[in-house]
Amino acid sequence: MLVGRDDERDHVERLLGQACSGRSAAVVIRGEAGIGKSALLDHAVATAATHAGGMRVLRGVGIESEAELAFGALHLLLYPYLDRLDLLPAPQAAALRGAFGLSDAAATNPFLIGAATLTLLAELAAEKPLLCVVDDAQWLDRGSSDALLFAARRFQADPVALLFAVRDTAVPFPTPGLEELRLPGLPPDAAARLLDRNSPGLTAPVRAWVLEEANGNPLALLELGAARLAAQRAGRAEPAHQVGPLPVTRRVQETFREQIVSLPGRCQSILLVAAADRFAGMDTVLSVARAVGADTSDLDAAERAGLISVTDGELAFRHPLVRAAAYQCATHHQRIAVHRAFAEALTAPDVLDRRAWHLAAATTEPDETVAAELERTALRAERRGGAMAVSAAYDRAGRLSVDPERKARRIAKAALAAYDAGKPDRAARLATEVGSLTKDPALVAEATLLRGQIEYERTSPVADAALASEAARLVMDSDPERAVVMLTEMICAGRDAGALPLIAEGGRLMAGLRLPPESGARAAAEAQVAWADLLAGRPENAVGPLRVMINVARGRDADYVHRVVAGFSALMLAEDDAAVAVIDVLLAEVRASGALTWIPYAQEIAAVAQALRGDFLAAQTCLAEAVSLSTEFGMDMEIAVLRATSVWLAAVTGDEPRCRELAAEVLPVLDGRHAVGAALISWGLGLLDLAAGRYREAFDALHAVCVGPAKYDFLIRAVADLVEAAVRDGDPGRVADQFATFKRWAEHVDTPLATALLRRCQAMIEDSEEHYRAALDLHDKHGGRFDQARTQLLYGEWLRRRRRRGEARAELDDALAGFKRLGACTWEARATSELAALGERPTLEPVADDPLKNLTPQEVQVVRLAAAGLSNKEIGAQLFLSPRTIGHHLYRAYPKLGVTRRIELAQLGLG
């Protein structure tokens, strides 16, 4: 019976009822050891049995000493249901089999394992509402915790409840996106009731002392109370009152320690054996116990003391702290002996990883044999996709290495795996250590590159670029193809930072590489040299190589990095359709492989391209997914860059409050660190003022973009808006230099969109109808809906000033219709105002609304995929959601779209 936890109990019961009604729930229960987390989980399990038909229950637990065994906890949790793997999409099933060592699959992406966990739990919940509880989640191996948290964040409309109990420790266990329930100490009256019920008869001073020391911690109340009551009955003197409080967990653990050290020595030995390996069956525990001089009969004293229970041949400790105390009470020599005995007992092929870790625990000085065993463990974990397990194994292997160069190589691999596992601080520490261990230029270069990638988020992209440059110089002669990768990092990070000297230096170094004629890296290298030229204002040297790169990226042989480079290259050349096409290929690949960390970068490009094409809804949909994933992965810099695009979108759609609020929030993060993102915000603010007729303010904001460090990036298109601001403010001569630069870029790029923008600028500067018509003709043939409506508005205004009323009205009507379709409210108001100046009211035919505009971004994604003919299961596999959640989104979307059946979606033209 839970005492003093009425609110928490009611909360958990509501969550279970919610899950049974088809609304998923996931809660993290946090608190210090002994505060009642496990009791609340037990209550949830008991309550699950009372619901109509009952709930299926899965129980798991984390163990600190087993955190290096990749996917061990997840395997135990899902083991009874592995016969259902064939129900999963094939890539997900293969990933889970590989993670559990059930197949010899190649290296598995951890996000596919998370997706497989999600799908398997959803399949189980489709048969019967599901409750999944995990105790001591802070000690889960990283692969298991990532998979379970990945799934927990994505359940929406499934009958699933997930409860994680997390103990407060020095090591943080972040759970972004999940509800948290913190358990405080019991109120004084509840604490007194619990103590009196379980330890009646304590003297008043002792009772008061226990209540004070326990500080509302239920386990402390039970254990301290029982210990003091036993001492009181035995007539032993009470210990002197301690001076100053101690952490409750230490006090409780000390109580367990006192109980354990009072047991016979052989009993303590067998408890140590059981504590040293939770995965060991009773047969193995007894075999190891005999090796250290104990036997099964020695468990009796621990059972009588209530420290353990043995049921159906399985030994269980009463509380995780009992297990911890049993291990920590032993001497170092005793622990080494037990681990060595385990290593000798574990010889089967399926327990080699546990054997390696027991060997490592039993080894106190460098030993190459043990180090090699751990390296093999790391390789097996790598194939299963357990990045943190890989890092831990390589790190320990490095510490046990005899040869300094092997040590450096293993530590370098540990650093990279830690970075892949989302542990940048650990990765940076290990990567820095590599430089002090070896002079091998290749190893030092890799560690330096990794440090740069970490510094991108920690400090700034320019720090990344500088370290990538340092890394590349170490291998330019010995491994020029690897140097291409490092210099690509340098130039890309330098581009983000607006660090033009670093970009120029990167281009010079890239051009000097001696690549073999047949090298597959040649196109990528030439594209990066072209970036250096383009971003220095030399488009004549850049266009050809960049177009080659874009075409290569549309094929099957390009890697993810070069597809991203190609996507940005297409934006720089005003080839927005090509950018979308390249990114569509990239997104298909990363969704299929489960490489989710690439999705934000891909969607960043797609969002900008869609925004510039005038498909604002598509841009917002891209941003929603990218921001959600970036938040989940802790990619703070990427979140800020994505929100810069949101500032631009808020500006063009006329949402001034959101535009200014977002800009005020994000600009301080990007200013001085990410020049492209900061300039995009300024462009948005300039457009906001331009649409509202605040031409002087618009000019100032746009001028900062067009003379800043990102002026030759895709933001060069802001010159067209700068020209408009200057002309409307009555001083076009102020932008002569910027216009000349823009003209040179547009003529060398020679794309329809660039030429259309150039013609619009020329029309405004030269007061030329010919240029207006030429620009509109290009838009008619090649698209660009927002720019087309902008040009129609400007041309209509030009015609109105010349009193050509009929022609002006036609252009302004078209502009107004375009802005209405796009949802560009401020521009729509400006077009309406121009028509009013003609003395006319708009005579538009009703403008067809975008059928998707009332949907959420996720509903847009789901509906478009459903319209393309994909099943719920196929859509779920692409978006990493459960099929039932996909069905939920469709159910909500149908009324908004005015349809009742899936087949009708294809008729709406939603592709």
PDB file of N, CA, C and O in Angstrom, residues 9 184 246 270 272 286 290 305 315 363 410 475 480 502 517 526 538 578 602 615 632 681 744 822 836 881 893:
ATOM      1  N   ARG A   9      -0.343   8.499  -7.313  1.00  0.00           N
ATOM      2  CA  ARG A   9      -1.074   7.278  -7.665  1.00  0.00           C
ATOM      3  C   ARG A   9      -2.218   7.601  -8.632  1.00  0.00           C
ATOM      4  O   ARG A   9      -2.408   6.917  -9.635  1.00  0.00           O
ATOM      5  N   PRO A 184       8.799  13.860  -4.352  1.00  0.00           N
ATOM      6  CA  PRO A 184       9.484  14.471  -3.203  1.00  0.00           C
ATOM      7  C   PRO A 184       9.436  13.524  -2.005  1.00  0.00           C
ATOM      8  O   PRO A 184       8.840  12.445  -2.057  1.00  0.00           O
ATOM      9  N   LEU A 246      23.443  13.472   6.029  1.00  0.00           N
ATOM     10  CA  LEU A 246      24.079  12.726   4.949  1.00  0.00           C
ATOM     11  C   LEU A 246      23.040  12.455   3.881  1.00  0.00           C
ATOM     12  O   LEU A 246      21.841  12.408   4.172  1.00  0.00           O
ATOM     13  N   ILE A 270      28.845 -15.374  -1.891  1.00  0.00           N
ATOM     14  CA  ILE A 270      27.871 -15.738  -2.920  1.00  0.00           C
ATOM     15  C   ILE A 270      26.993 -14.532  -3.282  1.00  0.00           C
ATOM     16  O   ILE A 270      26.566 -14.387  -4.436  1.00  0.00           O
ATOM     17  N   LEU A 272      28.180 -11.504  -3.398  1.00  0.00           N
ATOM     18  CA  LEU A 272      29.064 -10.774  -4.311  1.00  0.00           C
ATOM     19  C   LEU A 272      28.997 -11.367  -5.713  1.00  0.00           C
ATOM     20  O   LEU A 272      28.930 -10.633  -6.708  1.00  0.00           O
ATOM     21  N   LEU A 286      26.169 -20.380  -9.159  1.00  0.00           N
ATOM     22  CA  LEU A 286      26.648 -21.425  -8.260  1.00  0.00           C
ATOM     23  C   LEU A 286      28.023 -21.937  -8.670  1.00  0.00           C
ATOM     24  O   LEU A 286      28.876 -22.235  -7.822  1.00  0.00           O
ATOM     25  N   ARG A 290      31.239 -21.586  -6.241  1.00  0.00           N
ATOM     26  CA  ARG A 290      32.089 -22.712  -5.807  1.00  0.00           C
ATOM     27  C   ARG A 290      33.562 -22.403  -6.065  1.00  0.00           C
ATOM     28  O   ARG A 290      34.431 -22.797  -5.295  1.00  0.00           O
ATOM     29  N   ALA A 305      17.503 -13.015   6.254  1.00  0.00           N
ATOM     30  CA  ALA A 305      17.615 -11.580   6.557  1.00  0.00           C
ATOM     31  C   ALA A 305      16.745 -10.733   5.640  1.00  0.00           C
ATOM     32  O   ALA A 305      16.652  -9.515   5.824  1.00  0.00           O
ATOM     33  N   LEU A 315      17.469 -15.854  -8.553  1.00  0.00           N
ATOM     34  CA  LEU A 315      17.839 -15.065  -7.386  1.00  0.00           C
ATOM     35  C   LEU A 315      17.568 -13.596  -7.658  1.00  0.00           C
ATOM     36  O   LEU A 315      17.947 -13.066  -8.706  1.00  0.00           O
ATOM     37  N   THR A 363      41.432  -7.199 -14.381  1.00  0.00           N
ATOM     38  CA  THR A 363      42.775  -6.848 -14.839  1.00  0.00           C
ATOM     39  C   THR A 363      43.142  -5.463 -14.334  1.00  0.00           C
ATOM     40  O   THR A 363      42.408  -4.498 -14.555  1.00  0.00           O
ATOM     41  N   ARG A 410      42.819   2.961 -30.306  1.00  0.00           N
ATOM     42  CA  ARG A 410      41.597   2.536 -29.617  1.00  0.00           C
ATOM     43  C   ARG A 410      40.902   3.718 -28.937  1.00  0.00           C
ATOM     44  O   ARG A 410      39.669   3.820 -28.971  1.00  0.00           O
ATOM     45  N   VAL A 475      47.207  15.374 -43.424  1.00  0.00           N
ATOM     46  CA  VAL A 475      47.069  14.202 -44.303  1.00  0.00           C
ATOM     47  C   VAL A 475      46.992  14.573 -45.782  1.00  0.00           C
ATOM     48  O   VAL A 475      46.722  13.709 -46.611  1.00  0.00           O
ATOM     49  N   PRO A 480      45.162  12.197 -49.715  1.00  0.00           N
ATOM     50  CA  PRO A 480      44.430  13.362 -50.238  1.00  0.00           C
ATOM     51  C   PRO A 480      42.916  13.166 -50.284  1.00  0.00           C
ATOM     52  O   PRO A 480      42.179  14.134 -50.132  1.00  0.00           O
ATOM     53  N   LEU A 502      38.960  31.961 -44.269  1.00  0.00           N
ATOM     54  CA  LEU A 502      39.065  30.510 -44.097  1.00  0.00           C
ATOM     55  C   LEU A 502      38.523  29.774 -45.315  1.00  0.00           C
ATOM     56  O   LEU A 502      39.069  28.744 -45.722  1.00  0.00           O
ATOM     57  N   PRO A 517      43.607  10.643 -61.009  1.00  0.00           N
ATOM     58  CA  PRO A 517      42.631  11.028 -62.046  1.00  0.00           C
ATOM     59  C   PRO A 517      41.296  10.299 -61.908  1.00  0.00           C
ATOM     60  O   PRO A 517      40.245  10.860 -62.202  1.00  0.00           O
ATOM     61  N   GLU A 526      36.297  19.626 -56.553  1.00  0.00           N
ATOM     62  CA  GLU A 526      36.131  20.747 -57.487  1.00  0.00           C
ATOM     63  C   GLU A 526      34.935  21.612 -57.084  1.00  0.00           C
ATOM     64  O   GLU A 526      34.958  22.837 -57.235  1.00  0.00           O
ATOM     65  N   ARG A 538      33.282  35.415 -57.345  1.00  0.00           N
ATOM     66  CA  ARG A 538      33.785  35.036 -58.672  1.00  0.00           C
ATOM     67  C   ARG A 538      32.895  33.953 -59.273  1.00  0.00           C
ATOM     68  O   ARG A 538      33.299  32.789 -59.408  1.00  0.00           O
ATOM     69  N   ALA A 578      16.154  22.056 -58.474  1.00  0.00           N
ATOM     70  CA  ALA A 578      17.235  21.075 -58.379  1.00  0.00           C
ATOM     71  C   ALA A 578      17.576  20.794 -56.915  1.00  0.00           C
ATOM     72  O   ALA A 578      17.853  19.648 -56.531  1.00  0.00           O
ATOM     73  N   ALA A 602      19.048  18.107 -44.132  1.00  0.00           N
ATOM     74  CA  ALA A 602      18.367  17.997 -45.425  1.00  0.00           C
ATOM     75  C   ALA A 602      17.136  18.890 -45.462  1.00  0.00           C
ATOM     76  O   ALA A 602      16.896  19.615 -46.443  1.00  0.00           O
ATOM     77  N   ASP A 615       6.356  28.005 -51.970  1.00  0.00           N
ATOM     78  CA  ASP A 615       5.520  26.978 -51.347  1.00  0.00           C
ATOM     79  C   ASP A 615       5.746  27.054 -49.842  1.00  0.00           C
ATOM     80  O   ASP A 615       6.511  26.286 -49.255  1.00  0.00           O
ATOM     81  N   GLU A 632      15.237  16.919 -30.274  1.00  0.00           N
ATOM     82  CA  GLU A 632      15.426  15.588 -29.693  1.00  0.00           C
ATOM     83  C   GLU A 632      16.902  15.227 -29.594  1.00  0.00           C
ATOM     84  O   GLU A 632      17.344  14.617 -28.616  1.00  0.00           O
ATOM     85  N   ILE A 681      17.750  36.081 -41.111  1.00  0.00           N
ATOM     86  CA  ILE A 681      16.843  36.805 -40.215  1.00  0.00           C
ATOM     87  C   ILE A 681      16.722  38.260 -40.643  1.00  0.00           C
ATOM     88  O   ILE A 681      15.612  38.820 -40.713  1.00  0.00           O
ATOM     89  N   ARG A 744      26.180  40.685 -62.245  1.00  0.00           N
ATOM     90  CA  ARG A 744      27.259  39.781 -62.641  1.00  0.00           C
ATOM     91  C   ARG A 744      26.915  38.348 -62.247  1.00  0.00           C
ATOM     92  O   ARG A 744      27.111  37.410 -63.026  1.00  0.00           O
ATOM     93  N   LEU A 822      -0.952  32.133 -51.588  1.00  0.00           N
ATOM     94  CA  LEU A 822       0.248  31.871 -50.787  1.00  0.00           C
ATOM     95  C   LEU A 822       0.031  32.125 -49.302  1.00  0.00           C
ATOM     96  O   LEU A 822       0.803  31.645 -48.473  1.00  0.00           O
ATOM     97  N   ALA A 836      -7.356  49.884 -54.554  1.00  0.00           N
ATOM     98  CA  ALA A 836      -8.184  50.971 -54.017  1.00  0.00           C
ATOM     99  C   ALA A 836      -7.731  52.318 -54.558  1.00  0.00           C
ATOM    100  O   ALA A 836      -8.552  53.224 -54.802  1.00  0.00           O
ATOM    101  N   LEU A 881       6.798   6.562 -37.119  1.00  0.00           N
ATOM    102  CA  LEU A 881       5.612   6.604 -36.286  1.00  0.00           C
ATOM    103  C   LEU A 881       4.917   5.255 -36.380  1.00  0.00           C
ATOM    104  O   LEU A 881       5.177   4.477 -37.299  1.00  0.00           O
ATOM    105  N   ALA A 893      -7.404  14.456 -40.475  1.00  0.00           N
ATOM    106  CA  ALA A 893      -7.235  15.276 -41.674  1.00  0.00           C
ATOM    107  C   ALA A 893      -8.430  15.202 -42.621  1.00  0.00           C
ATOM    108  O   ALA A 893      -8.734  16.185 -43.313  1.00  0.00           O
TER     109      ALA A 893
END
